[in-house]
PDB file of C-alpha atoms and ligand atoms in Angstrom:
ATOM      1  CA  UNK A   1      -4.014 -21.302  -7.845  1.00 53.00           C
ATOM      2  CA  UNK A   2      -6.346 -20.904  -4.962  1.00 52.00           C
ATOM      3  CA  UNK A   3      -6.686 -23.818  -2.631  1.00 53.00           C
ATOM      4  CA  UNK A   4     -10.406 -23.897  -3.274  1.00 57.00           C
ATOM      5  CA  UNK A   5      -9.989 -24.141  -7.008  1.00 53.00           C
ATOM      6  CA  UNK A   6      -7.431 -26.889  -6.738  1.00 52.00           C
ATOM      7  CA  UNK A   7      -9.540 -28.755  -4.259  1.00 56.00           C
ATOM      8  CA  UNK A   8     -12.375 -28.701  -6.746  1.00 60.00           C
ATOM      9  CA  UNK A   9     -10.078 -29.549  -9.620  1.00 56.00           C
ATOM     10  CA  UNK A  10      -8.481 -32.490  -7.917  1.00 60.00           C
ATOM     11  CA  UNK A  11     -11.552 -33.847  -6.215  1.00 57.00           C
ATOM     12  CA  UNK A  12     -11.855 -36.779  -8.591  1.00 50.00           C
ATOM     13  CA  UNK A  13      -8.220 -37.641  -7.967  1.00 52.00           C
ATOM     14  CA  UNK A  14      -8.332 -37.134  -4.237  1.00 44.00           C
ATOM     15  CA  UNK A  15     -11.352 -39.377  -4.106  1.00 45.00           C
ATOM     16  CA  UNK A  16      -9.715 -41.932  -6.323  1.00 40.00           C
ATOM     17  CA  UNK A  17      -6.283 -42.026  -4.750  1.00 40.00           C
ATOM     18  CA  UNK A  18      -6.898 -41.324  -1.101  1.00 38.00           C
ATOM     19  CA  UNK A  19     -10.607 -41.326  -0.585  1.00 36.00           C
ATOM     20  CA  UNK A  20     -13.484 -43.725  -0.375  1.00 37.00           C
ATOM     21  CA  UNK A  21     -11.883 -46.077  -2.843  1.00 36.00           C
ATOM     22  CA  UNK A  22     -12.430 -49.645  -1.812  1.00 36.00           C
ATOM     23  CA  UNK A  23     -15.564 -48.828   0.088  1.00 37.00           C
ATOM     24  CA  UNK A  24     -18.731 -49.456  -1.835  1.00 40.00           C
ATOM     25  CA  UNK A  25     -20.491 -46.339  -0.665  1.00 46.00           C
ATOM     26  CA  UNK A  26     -20.758 -43.074  -2.483  1.00 51.00           C
ATOM     27  CA  UNK A  27     -21.368 -42.292  -6.110  1.00 62.00           C
ATOM     28  CA  UNK A  28     -19.514 -44.311  -8.692  1.00 67.00           C
ATOM     29  CA  UNK A  29     -16.684 -42.322 -10.256  1.00 72.00           C
ATOM     30  CA  UNK A  30     -17.127 -41.817 -13.968  1.00 85.00           C
ATOM     31  CA  UNK A  31     -14.544 -43.522 -16.121  1.00 94.00           C
ATOM     32  CA  UNK A  32     -12.707 -41.690 -18.853  1.00 96.00           C
ATOM     33  CA  UNK A  33     -10.879 -43.053 -21.846  1.00 97.00           C
ATOM     34  CA  UNK A  34      -7.183 -42.523 -21.130  1.00 97.00           C
ATOM     35  CA  UNK A  35      -5.342 -40.526 -23.789  1.00 97.00           C
ATOM     36  CA  UNK A  36      -1.592 -40.301 -24.317  1.00 98.00           C
ATOM     37  CA  UNK A  37      -0.320 -37.154 -22.622  1.00 98.00           C
ATOM     38  CA  UNK A  38       1.075 -35.902 -25.952  1.00 98.00           C
ATOM     39  CA  UNK A  39      -2.398 -35.904 -27.502  1.00 98.00           C
ATOM     40  CA  UNK A  40      -3.805 -33.980 -24.550  1.00 98.00           C
ATOM     41  CA  UNK A  41      -1.232 -31.191 -24.615  1.00 98.00           C
ATOM     42  CA  UNK A  42      -1.195 -31.002 -28.407  1.00 98.00           C
ATOM     43  CA  UNK A  43      -4.924 -30.266 -28.504  1.00 98.00           C
ATOM     44  CA  UNK A  44      -5.049 -28.042 -25.414  1.00 98.00           C
ATOM     45  CA  UNK A  45      -2.118 -25.883 -26.539  1.00 98.00           C
ATOM     46  CA  UNK A  46      -4.128 -24.927 -29.628  1.00 98.00           C
ATOM     47  CA  UNK A  47      -6.947 -23.368 -27.590  1.00 98.00           C
ATOM     48  CA  UNK A  48      -6.627 -19.560 -27.721  1.00 98.00           C
ATOM     49  CA  UNK A  49      -6.393 -17.801 -24.354  1.00 98.00           C
ATOM     50  CA  UNK A  50      -9.907 -16.268 -24.496  1.00 98.00           C
ATOM     51  CA  UNK A  51     -11.470 -19.628 -25.338  1.00 98.00           C
ATOM     52  CA  UNK A  52     -10.617 -20.845 -21.821  1.00 98.00           C
ATOM     53  CA  UNK A  53     -13.365 -18.529 -20.491  1.00 98.00           C
ATOM     54  CA  UNK A  54     -16.019 -21.174 -19.920  1.00 98.00           C
ATOM     55  CA  UNK A  55     -13.615 -23.651 -18.350  1.00 98.00           C
ATOM     56  CA  UNK A  56     -12.220 -20.988 -16.029  1.00 98.00           C
ATOM     57  CA  UNK A  57     -15.693 -19.788 -15.005  1.00 98.00           C
ATOM     58  CA  UNK A  58     -16.921 -23.332 -14.450  1.00 97.00           C
ATOM     59  CA  UNK A  59     -14.786 -23.214 -11.251  1.00 95.00           C
ATOM     60  CA  UNK A  60     -16.272 -19.873 -10.134  1.00 97.00           C
ATOM     61  CA  UNK A  61     -18.898 -19.967  -7.366  1.00 96.00           C
ATOM     62  CA  UNK A  62     -20.755 -17.037  -8.997  1.00 97.00           C
ATOM     63  CA  UNK A  63     -20.642 -18.631 -12.465  1.00 98.00           C
ATOM     64  CA  UNK A  64     -24.444 -18.738 -12.691  1.00 97.00           C
ATOM     65  CA  UNK A  65     -24.614 -14.923 -12.568  1.00 97.00           C
ATOM     66  CA  UNK A  66     -23.053 -14.570 -16.020  1.00 97.00           C
ATOM     67  CA  UNK A  67     -23.927 -15.451 -19.593  1.00 98.00           C
ATOM     68  CA  UNK A  68     -21.347 -16.637 -22.122  1.00 97.00           C
ATOM     69  CA  UNK A  69     -20.837 -13.196 -23.611  1.00 98.00           C
ATOM     70  CA  UNK A  70     -20.096 -11.728 -20.176  1.00 98.00           C
ATOM     71  CA  UNK A  71     -17.774 -14.621 -19.320  1.00 98.00           C
ATOM     72  CA  UNK A  72     -15.798 -13.989 -22.465  1.00 98.00           C
ATOM     73  CA  UNK A  73     -15.708 -10.237 -21.986  1.00 98.00           C
ATOM     74  CA  UNK A  74     -14.533 -10.558 -18.364  1.00 98.00           C
ATOM     75  CA  UNK A  75     -11.955 -13.142 -19.410  1.00 98.00           C
ATOM     76  CA  UNK A  76     -10.509 -10.723 -21.977  1.00 98.00           C
ATOM     77  CA  UNK A  77     -10.326  -7.965 -19.378  1.00 98.00           C
ATOM     78  CA  UNK A  78      -8.679 -10.281 -16.830  1.00 98.00           C
ATOM     79  CA  UNK A  79      -6.112 -11.355 -19.446  1.00 98.00           C
ATOM     80  CA  UNK A  80      -5.356  -7.701 -20.217  1.00 98.00           C
ATOM     81  CA  UNK A  81      -4.945  -7.007 -16.496  1.00 98.00           C
ATOM     82  CA  UNK A  82      -2.530  -9.928 -16.005  1.00 98.00           C
ATOM     83  CA  UNK A  83      -0.442  -8.877 -19.016  1.00 98.00           C
ATOM     84  CA  UNK A  84      -0.383  -5.253 -17.939  1.00 98.00           C
ATOM     85  CA  UNK A  85       1.073  -6.097 -14.527  1.00 98.00           C
ATOM     86  CA  UNK A  86       3.570  -8.553 -16.019  1.00 98.00           C
ATOM     87  CA  UNK A  87       4.945  -5.828 -18.294  1.00 98.00           C
ATOM     88  CA  UNK A  88       4.820  -3.224 -15.554  1.00 98.00           C
ATOM     89  CA  UNK A  89       6.889  -5.321 -13.142  1.00 98.00           C
ATOM     90  CA  UNK A  90       9.243  -6.645 -15.820  1.00 98.00           C
ATOM     91  CA  UNK A  91       9.964  -3.064 -16.922  1.00 98.00           C
ATOM     92  CA  UNK A  92      10.317  -1.667 -13.440  1.00 98.00           C
ATOM     93  CA  UNK A  93      12.743  -4.335 -12.255  1.00 98.00           C
ATOM     94  CA  UNK A  94      14.383  -5.112 -15.568  1.00 98.00           C
ATOM     95  CA  UNK A  95      13.748  -8.870 -15.322  1.00 98.00           C
ATOM     96  CA  UNK A  96      11.153 -11.386 -16.485  1.00 97.00           C
ATOM     97  CA  UNK A  97      12.311 -14.495 -14.640  1.00 98.00           C
ATOM     98  CA  UNK A  98       9.422 -15.117 -12.201  1.00 98.00           C
ATOM     99  CA  UNK A  99      11.673 -16.671  -9.571  1.00 98.00           C
ATOM    100  CA  UNK A 100      14.125 -13.748  -9.552  1.00 98.00           C
ATOM    101  CA  UNK A 101      11.269 -11.262  -9.718  1.00 98.00           C
ATOM    102  CA  UNK A 102       9.540 -12.907  -6.734  1.00 98.00           C
ATOM    103  CA  UNK A 103      12.733 -12.714  -4.662  1.00 97.00           C
ATOM    104  CA  UNK A 104      13.333  -9.123  -5.758  1.00 97.00           C
ATOM    105  CA  UNK A 105       9.850  -8.245  -4.519  1.00 97.00           C
ATOM    106  CA  UNK A 106      10.628  -9.817  -1.160  1.00 97.00           C
ATOM    107  CA  UNK A 107       8.640 -13.028  -1.480  1.00 98.00           C
ATOM    108  CA  UNK A 108       9.903 -16.166   0.180  1.00 98.00           C
ATOM    109  CA  UNK A 109       9.772 -19.031  -2.280  1.00 98.00           C
ATOM    110  CA  UNK A 110      10.404 -22.560  -1.087  1.00 98.00           C
ATOM    111  CA  UNK A 111      10.210 -25.995  -2.651  1.00 98.00           C
ATOM    112  CA  UNK A 112       8.884 -28.579  -0.211  1.00 97.00           C
ATOM    113  CA  UNK A 113       7.995 -32.009  -1.478  1.00 95.00           C
ATOM    114  CA  UNK A 114       4.329 -31.918  -0.555  1.00 93.00           C
ATOM    115  CA  UNK A 115       1.961 -29.774   1.451  1.00 92.00           C
ATOM    116  CA  UNK A 116       1.918 -30.530   5.149  1.00 87.00           C
ATOM    117  CA  UNK A 117      -1.124 -31.769   6.984  1.00 79.00           C
ATOM    118  CA  UNK A 118      -2.999 -32.720   3.890  1.00 77.00           C
ATOM    119  CA  UNK A 119      -3.130 -35.694   1.623  1.00 73.00           C
ATOM    120  CA  UNK A 120      -4.451 -33.628  -1.210  1.00 76.00           C
ATOM    121  CA  UNK A 121      -2.534 -33.172  -4.417  1.00 84.00           C
ATOM    122  CA  UNK A 122      -1.435 -29.557  -4.671  1.00 91.00           C
ATOM    123  CA  UNK A 123       1.117 -28.016  -7.034  1.00 96.00           C
ATOM    124  CA  UNK A 124       1.684 -24.565  -5.594  1.00 97.00           C
ATOM    125  CA  UNK A 125       0.186 -22.005  -3.272  1.00 96.00           C
ATOM    126  CA  UNK A 126       0.546 -18.432  -2.131  1.00 97.00           C
ATOM    127  CA  UNK A 127       0.279 -17.793   1.584  1.00 96.00           C
ATOM    128  CA  UNK A 128      -0.224 -14.269   2.767  1.00 96.00           C
ATOM    129  CA  UNK A 129       1.634 -12.119   3.272  1.00 97.00           C
ATOM    130  CA  UNK A 130       4.693 -13.217   1.297  1.00 97.00           C
ATOM    131  CA  UNK A 131       5.190 -16.967   0.979  1.00 98.00           C
ATOM    132  CA  UNK A 132       5.071 -19.107  -2.141  1.00 98.00           C
ATOM    133  CA  UNK A 133       5.294 -22.869  -1.842  1.00 97.00           C
ATOM    134  CA  UNK A 134       6.079 -24.920  -4.925  1.00 98.00           C
ATOM    135  CA  UNK A 135       5.386 -28.595  -4.274  1.00 97.00           C
ATOM    136  CA  UNK A 136       8.065 -30.642  -5.960  1.00 97.00           C
ATOM    137  CA  UNK A 137       6.316 -33.998  -5.961  1.00 96.00           C
ATOM    138  CA  UNK A 138       3.899 -32.744  -8.619  1.00 96.00           C
ATOM    139  CA  UNK A 139       6.630 -30.848 -10.457  1.00 97.00           C
ATOM    140  CA  UNK A 140       8.836 -33.964 -10.677  1.00 98.00           C
ATOM    141  CA  UNK A 141       5.931 -36.021 -11.983  1.00 97.00           C
ATOM    142  CA  UNK A 142       5.323 -33.328 -14.591  1.00 97.00           C
ATOM    143  CA  UNK A 143       8.990 -33.203 -15.582  1.00 97.00           C
ATOM    144  CA  UNK A 144       8.979 -36.955 -16.072  1.00 97.00           C
ATOM    145  CA  UNK A 145       6.279 -36.485 -18.725  1.00 98.00           C
ATOM    146  CA  UNK A 146       8.242 -33.884 -20.672  1.00 97.00           C
ATOM    147  CA  UNK A 147       9.956 -36.583 -22.708  1.00 95.00           C
ATOM    148  CA  UNK A 148       6.750 -38.321 -23.805  1.00 97.00           C
ATOM    149  CA  UNK A 149       6.006 -38.318 -27.544  1.00 97.00           C
ATOM    150  CA  UNK A 150       4.439 -35.069 -28.731  1.00 96.00           C
ATOM    151  CA  UNK A 151       4.985 -33.271 -25.416  1.00 97.00           C
ATOM    152  CA  UNK A 152       8.224 -31.347 -26.123  1.00 96.00           C
ATOM    153  CA  UNK A 153       6.835 -30.125 -29.422  1.00 96.00           C
ATOM    154  CA  UNK A 154       3.530 -28.936 -27.918  1.00 97.00           C
ATOM    155  CA  UNK A 155       4.893 -27.391 -24.711  1.00 97.00           C
ATOM    156  CA  UNK A 156       8.063 -25.967 -26.330  1.00 92.00           C
ATOM    157  CA  UNK A 157      11.529 -25.614 -24.834  1.00 87.00           C
ATOM    158  CA  UNK A 158      10.307 -22.431 -23.133  1.00 86.00           C
ATOM    159  CA  UNK A 159       8.449 -24.309 -20.413  1.00 96.00           C
ATOM    160  CA  UNK A 160       9.960 -24.394 -16.946  1.00 97.00           C
ATOM    161  CA  UNK A 161       7.252 -25.836 -14.701  1.00 98.00           C
ATOM    162  CA  UNK A 162       8.495 -24.248 -11.460  1.00 98.00           C
ATOM    163  CA  UNK A 163       8.818 -20.800 -13.029  1.00 98.00           C
ATOM    164  CA  UNK A 164       5.341 -21.122 -14.494  1.00 98.00           C
ATOM    165  CA  UNK A 165       3.911 -21.980 -11.068  1.00 98.00           C
ATOM    166  CA  UNK A 166       5.899 -19.208  -9.332  1.00 98.00           C
ATOM    167  CA  UNK A 167       4.625 -16.674 -11.868  1.00 98.00           C
ATOM    168  CA  UNK A 168       1.031 -17.667 -11.165  1.00 98.00           C
ATOM    169  CA  UNK A 169       1.436 -17.427  -7.386  1.00 98.00           C
ATOM    170  CA  UNK A 170       3.375 -14.183  -7.684  1.00 98.00           C
ATOM    171  CA  UNK A 171       0.310 -12.626  -9.290  1.00 98.00           C
ATOM    172  CA  UNK A 172      -1.695 -13.386  -6.149  1.00 98.00           C
ATOM    173  CA  UNK A 173       0.861 -11.348  -4.202  1.00 98.00           C
ATOM    174  CA  UNK A 174       0.606  -8.583  -6.817  1.00 98.00           C
ATOM    175  CA  UNK A 175      -3.184  -8.568  -6.361  1.00 98.00           C
ATOM    176  CA  UNK A 176      -2.807  -8.146  -2.613  1.00 97.00           C
ATOM    177  CA  UNK A 177      -0.190  -5.451  -3.042  1.00 97.00           C
ATOM    178  CA  UNK A 178      -2.270  -3.432  -5.513  1.00 98.00           C
ATOM    179  CA  UNK A 179      -5.676  -4.423  -4.172  1.00 97.00           C
ATOM    180  CA  UNK A 180      -7.064  -0.880  -4.100  1.00 98.00           C
ATOM    181  CA  UNK A 181      -6.498  -0.345  -7.806  1.00 98.00           C
ATOM    182  CA  UNK A 182      -5.993  -3.641  -9.629  1.00 98.00           C
ATOM    183  CA  UNK A 183      -8.979  -4.452 -11.858  1.00 98.00           C
ATOM    184  CA  UNK A 184      -9.325  -8.083 -10.722  1.00 98.00           C
ATOM    185  CA  UNK A 185     -10.055  -6.734  -7.221  1.00 98.00           C
ATOM    186  CA  UNK A 186     -11.951  -3.541  -8.008  1.00 98.00           C
ATOM    187  CA  UNK A 187     -14.411  -5.275 -10.329  1.00 98.00           C
ATOM    188  CA  UNK A 188     -17.562  -6.163  -8.352  1.00 97.00           C
ATOM    189  CA  UNK A 189     -20.961  -7.501  -9.175  1.00 96.00           C
ATOM    190  CA  UNK A 190     -24.151  -6.571  -7.417  1.00 92.00           C
ATOM    191  CA  UNK A 191     -25.766  -9.514  -5.668  1.00 91.00           C
ATOM    192  CA  UNK A 192     -29.293  -9.480  -4.410  1.00 87.00           C
ATOM    193  CA  UNK A 193     -29.796  -7.709  -1.112  1.00 85.00           C
ATOM    194  CA  UNK A 194     -33.007  -6.735   0.649  1.00 86.00           C
ATOM    195  CA  UNK A 195     -34.293  -3.161   0.328  1.00 85.00           C
ATOM    196  CA  UNK A 196     -31.734  -0.374   0.156  1.00 85.00           C
ATOM    197  CA  UNK A 197     -28.812  -2.567   1.184  1.00 86.00           C
ATOM    198  CA  UNK A 198     -26.018  -3.267  -1.224  1.00 87.00           C
ATOM    199  CA  UNK A 199     -24.202  -6.527  -1.518  1.00 90.00           C
ATOM    200  CA  UNK A 200     -21.287  -6.178  -3.848  1.00 93.00           C
ATOM    201  CA  UNK A 201     -19.000  -9.101  -4.438  1.00 96.00           C
ATOM    202  CA  UNK A 202     -15.673  -9.685  -6.109  1.00 97.00           C
ATOM    203  CA  UNK A 203     -15.302 -12.489  -8.650  1.00 98.00           C
ATOM    204  CA  UNK A 204     -12.475 -14.805  -7.604  1.00 97.00           C
ATOM    205  CA  UNK A 205     -11.911 -16.444 -10.978  1.00 98.00           C
ATOM    206  CA  UNK A 206     -10.816 -13.126 -12.492  1.00 98.00           C
ATOM    207  CA  UNK A 207      -7.699 -13.318 -10.322  1.00 98.00           C
ATOM    208  CA  UNK A 208      -7.061 -16.862 -11.559  1.00 98.00           C
ATOM    209  CA  UNK A 209      -7.453 -15.934 -15.223  1.00 98.00           C
ATOM    210  CA  UNK A 210      -5.211 -12.898 -14.758  1.00 98.00           C
ATOM    211  CA  UNK A 211      -2.627 -15.009 -12.871  1.00 98.00           C
ATOM    212  CA  UNK A 212      -2.499 -17.365 -15.868  1.00 98.00           C
ATOM    213  CA  UNK A 213      -2.069 -14.447 -18.295  1.00 98.00           C
ATOM    214  CA  UNK A 214       0.571 -12.902 -16.001  1.00 98.00           C
ATOM    215  CA  UNK A 215       2.716 -16.045 -15.860  1.00 98.00           C
ATOM    216  CA  UNK A 216       2.156 -16.697 -19.581  1.00 98.00           C
ATOM    217  CA  UNK A 217       3.573 -13.246 -20.340  1.00 98.00           C
ATOM    218  CA  UNK A 218       6.546 -13.530 -17.965  1.00 98.00           C
ATOM    219  CA  UNK A 219       7.423 -17.010 -19.211  1.00 98.00           C
ATOM    220  CA  UNK A 220       6.872 -16.046 -22.821  1.00 97.00           C
ATOM    221  CA  UNK A 221       4.666 -19.059 -23.515  1.00 97.00           C
ATOM    222  CA  UNK A 222       2.590 -19.320 -26.710  1.00 97.00           C
ATOM    223  CA  UNK A 223      -0.259 -21.287 -25.020  1.00 98.00           C
ATOM    224  CA  UNK A 224      -2.486 -20.831 -21.991  1.00 98.00           C
ATOM    225  CA  UNK A 225      -1.034 -22.100 -18.699  1.00 98.00           C
ATOM    226  CA  UNK A 226      -4.459 -23.658 -18.066  1.00 98.00           C
ATOM    227  CA  UNK A 227      -2.950 -26.537 -20.080  1.00 98.00           C
ATOM    228  CA  UNK A 228      -0.938 -27.284 -16.923  1.00 97.00           C
ATOM    229  CA  UNK A 229      -4.119 -28.183 -15.039  1.00 96.00           C
ATOM    230  CA  UNK A 230      -4.462 -31.288 -17.185  1.00 98.00           C
ATOM    231  CA  UNK A 231      -0.733 -31.867 -17.736  1.00 98.00           C
ATOM    232  CA  UNK A 232       0.256 -31.859 -14.054  1.00 97.00           C
ATOM    233  CA  UNK A 233      -2.776 -33.895 -13.045  1.00 97.00           C
ATOM    234  CA  UNK A 234      -1.653 -36.491 -15.619  1.00 98.00           C
ATOM    235  CA  UNK A 235       1.382 -37.163 -13.436  1.00 97.00           C
ATOM    236  CA  UNK A 236      -0.967 -38.411 -10.720  1.00 96.00           C
ATOM    237  CA  UNK A 237      -3.814 -39.826 -12.738  1.00 96.00           C
ATOM    238  CA  UNK A 238      -3.898 -40.174 -16.525  1.00 97.00           C
ATOM    239  CA  UNK A 239      -7.587 -40.970 -16.242  1.00 97.00           C
ATOM    240  CA  UNK A 240      -8.489 -37.849 -14.246  1.00 96.00           C
ATOM    241  CA  UNK A 241      -6.379 -35.781 -16.656  1.00 97.00           C
ATOM    242  CA  UNK A 242      -8.238 -37.331 -19.593  1.00 98.00           C
ATOM    243  CA  UNK A 243     -11.528 -36.357 -17.947  1.00 97.00           C
ATOM    244  CA  UNK A 244     -10.267 -32.805 -17.549  1.00 97.00           C
ATOM    245  CA  UNK A 245      -9.128 -32.817 -21.179  1.00 98.00           C
ATOM    246  CA  UNK A 246     -12.614 -33.783 -22.352  1.00 98.00           C
ATOM    247  CA  UNK A 247     -14.174 -31.084 -20.209  1.00 98.00           C
ATOM    248  CA  UNK A 248     -11.685 -28.418 -21.342  1.00 98.00           C
ATOM    249  CA  UNK A 249     -12.154 -29.266 -25.011  1.00 98.00           C
ATOM    250  CA  UNK A 250     -15.936 -29.256 -24.768  1.00 98.00           C
ATOM    251  CA  UNK A 251     -16.037 -25.976 -22.842  1.00 98.00           C
ATOM    252  CA  UNK A 252     -13.789 -24.446 -25.516  1.00 98.00           C
ATOM    253  CA  UNK A 253     -16.249 -25.620 -28.188  1.00 98.00           C
ATOM    254  CA  UNK A 254     -13.980 -28.352 -29.521  1.00 98.00           C
ATOM    255  CA  UNK A 255     -14.343 -32.074 -30.048  1.00 98.00           C
ATOM    256  CA  UNK A 256     -12.123 -34.174 -27.745  1.00 98.00           C
ATOM    257  CA  UNK A 257     -10.164 -36.781 -29.668  1.00 96.00           C
ATOM    258  CA  UNK A 258     -10.041 -40.451 -28.811  1.00 96.00           C
ATOM    259  CA  UNK A 259      -6.755 -42.331 -28.733  1.00 93.00           C
ATOM    260  CA  UNK A 260      -5.845 -44.156 -31.942  1.00 81.00           C
ATOM    261  CA  UNK A 261      -8.312 -41.950 -33.749  1.00 62.00           C
ATOM    262  CA  UNK A 262      -7.278 -41.853 -37.355  1.00 60.00           C
ATOM    263  CA  UNK A 263      -6.321 -38.444 -38.660  1.00 57.00           C
ATOM    264  CA  UNK A 264      -9.237 -37.040 -40.679  1.00 54.00           C
ATOM    265  CA  UNK A 265      -9.506 -39.468 -43.591  1.00 58.00           C
ATOM    266  CA  UNK A 266      -8.619 -38.239 -47.034  1.00 57.00           C
ATOM    267  CA  UNK A 267     -11.565 -38.300 -49.411  1.00 55.00           C
ATOM    268  CA  UNK A 268     -11.868 -41.723 -51.015  1.00 54.00           C
ATOM    269  CA  UNK A 269     -10.397 -41.726 -54.438  1.00 51.00           C
ATOM    270  CA  UNK A 270     -12.980 -41.264 -57.088  1.00 48.00           C
ATOM    271  CA  UNK A 271     -13.216 -43.712 -59.892  1.00 46.00           C
ATOM    272  CA  UNK A 272     -12.262 -41.375 -62.683  1.00 46.00           C
ATOM    273  CA  UNK A 273     -14.044 -43.491 -65.226  1.00 45.00           C
ATOM    274  CA  UNK A 274     -17.308 -42.797 -63.469  1.00 43.00           C
ATOM    275  CA  UNK A 275     -19.787 -45.476 -62.656  1.00 42.00           C
ATOM    276  CA  UNK A 276     -19.888 -47.660 -59.594  1.00 43.00           C
ATOM    277  CA  UNK A 277     -17.211 -49.944 -58.393  1.00 43.00           C
ATOM    278  CA  UNK A 278     -17.993 -53.529 -59.207  1.00 41.00           C
TER     279      UNK A 278
HETATM  280 ZN1   ZN B 301      -4.236 -19.145  -8.264  1.00 80.49          ZN
END
């Protein structure tokens, strides 16, 4: 995950946990109804990979340049790109384990507790040219949630949080390594420029979407790793994670549930005799 995207993602948390909390200045943080973590992952795991398009693009600085059809089309192409490279590398090296694959490719993976020189919450990052940091504070908080009701069933026994994060960061290395040919880097859009000048720009979110598809394929997960955005944030702030859940559900065209919501009620039993109840 890029630093920028995570910064944006965790802004509400950073502001809540470390920021202007206690001071009376600044905008009031919205409050979200806290859901059990099991409800959040249950619903989010049902969202098909392509339906994450609008959520993913909502973090893209050039989001306004696209309509929904284009967002969806680009998302599908980014997913195909991520899968293609996952299979290519898995075949070439005869392994799918992201951690082993990363080491085989010469990356240096380490597991510090937290990022240095920042108070921000961060789960993982790729540093050029060849370093991947997996921050264990967030991973441990995530692991502690794996036993919550509904979570094991939704996330499946396949999930290994560190391997999922390594797979995502490994894709950022892959992008650098294949930057002349990989679609997420060769795809450009034309931005306005005066006269005969050209101003072509890459679209950063395509690399994020492909990184999610890449790690999904390597880890053999049946759901989109975007679920982890909300799940790992839950370890720090159930309320911020619930806000993300609402946003993710709405952007995927679904209705967020409220806690204690009854399952859809069965139709009331009809009085078979006809006539109104007295
Ligand atoms: Zn990333």
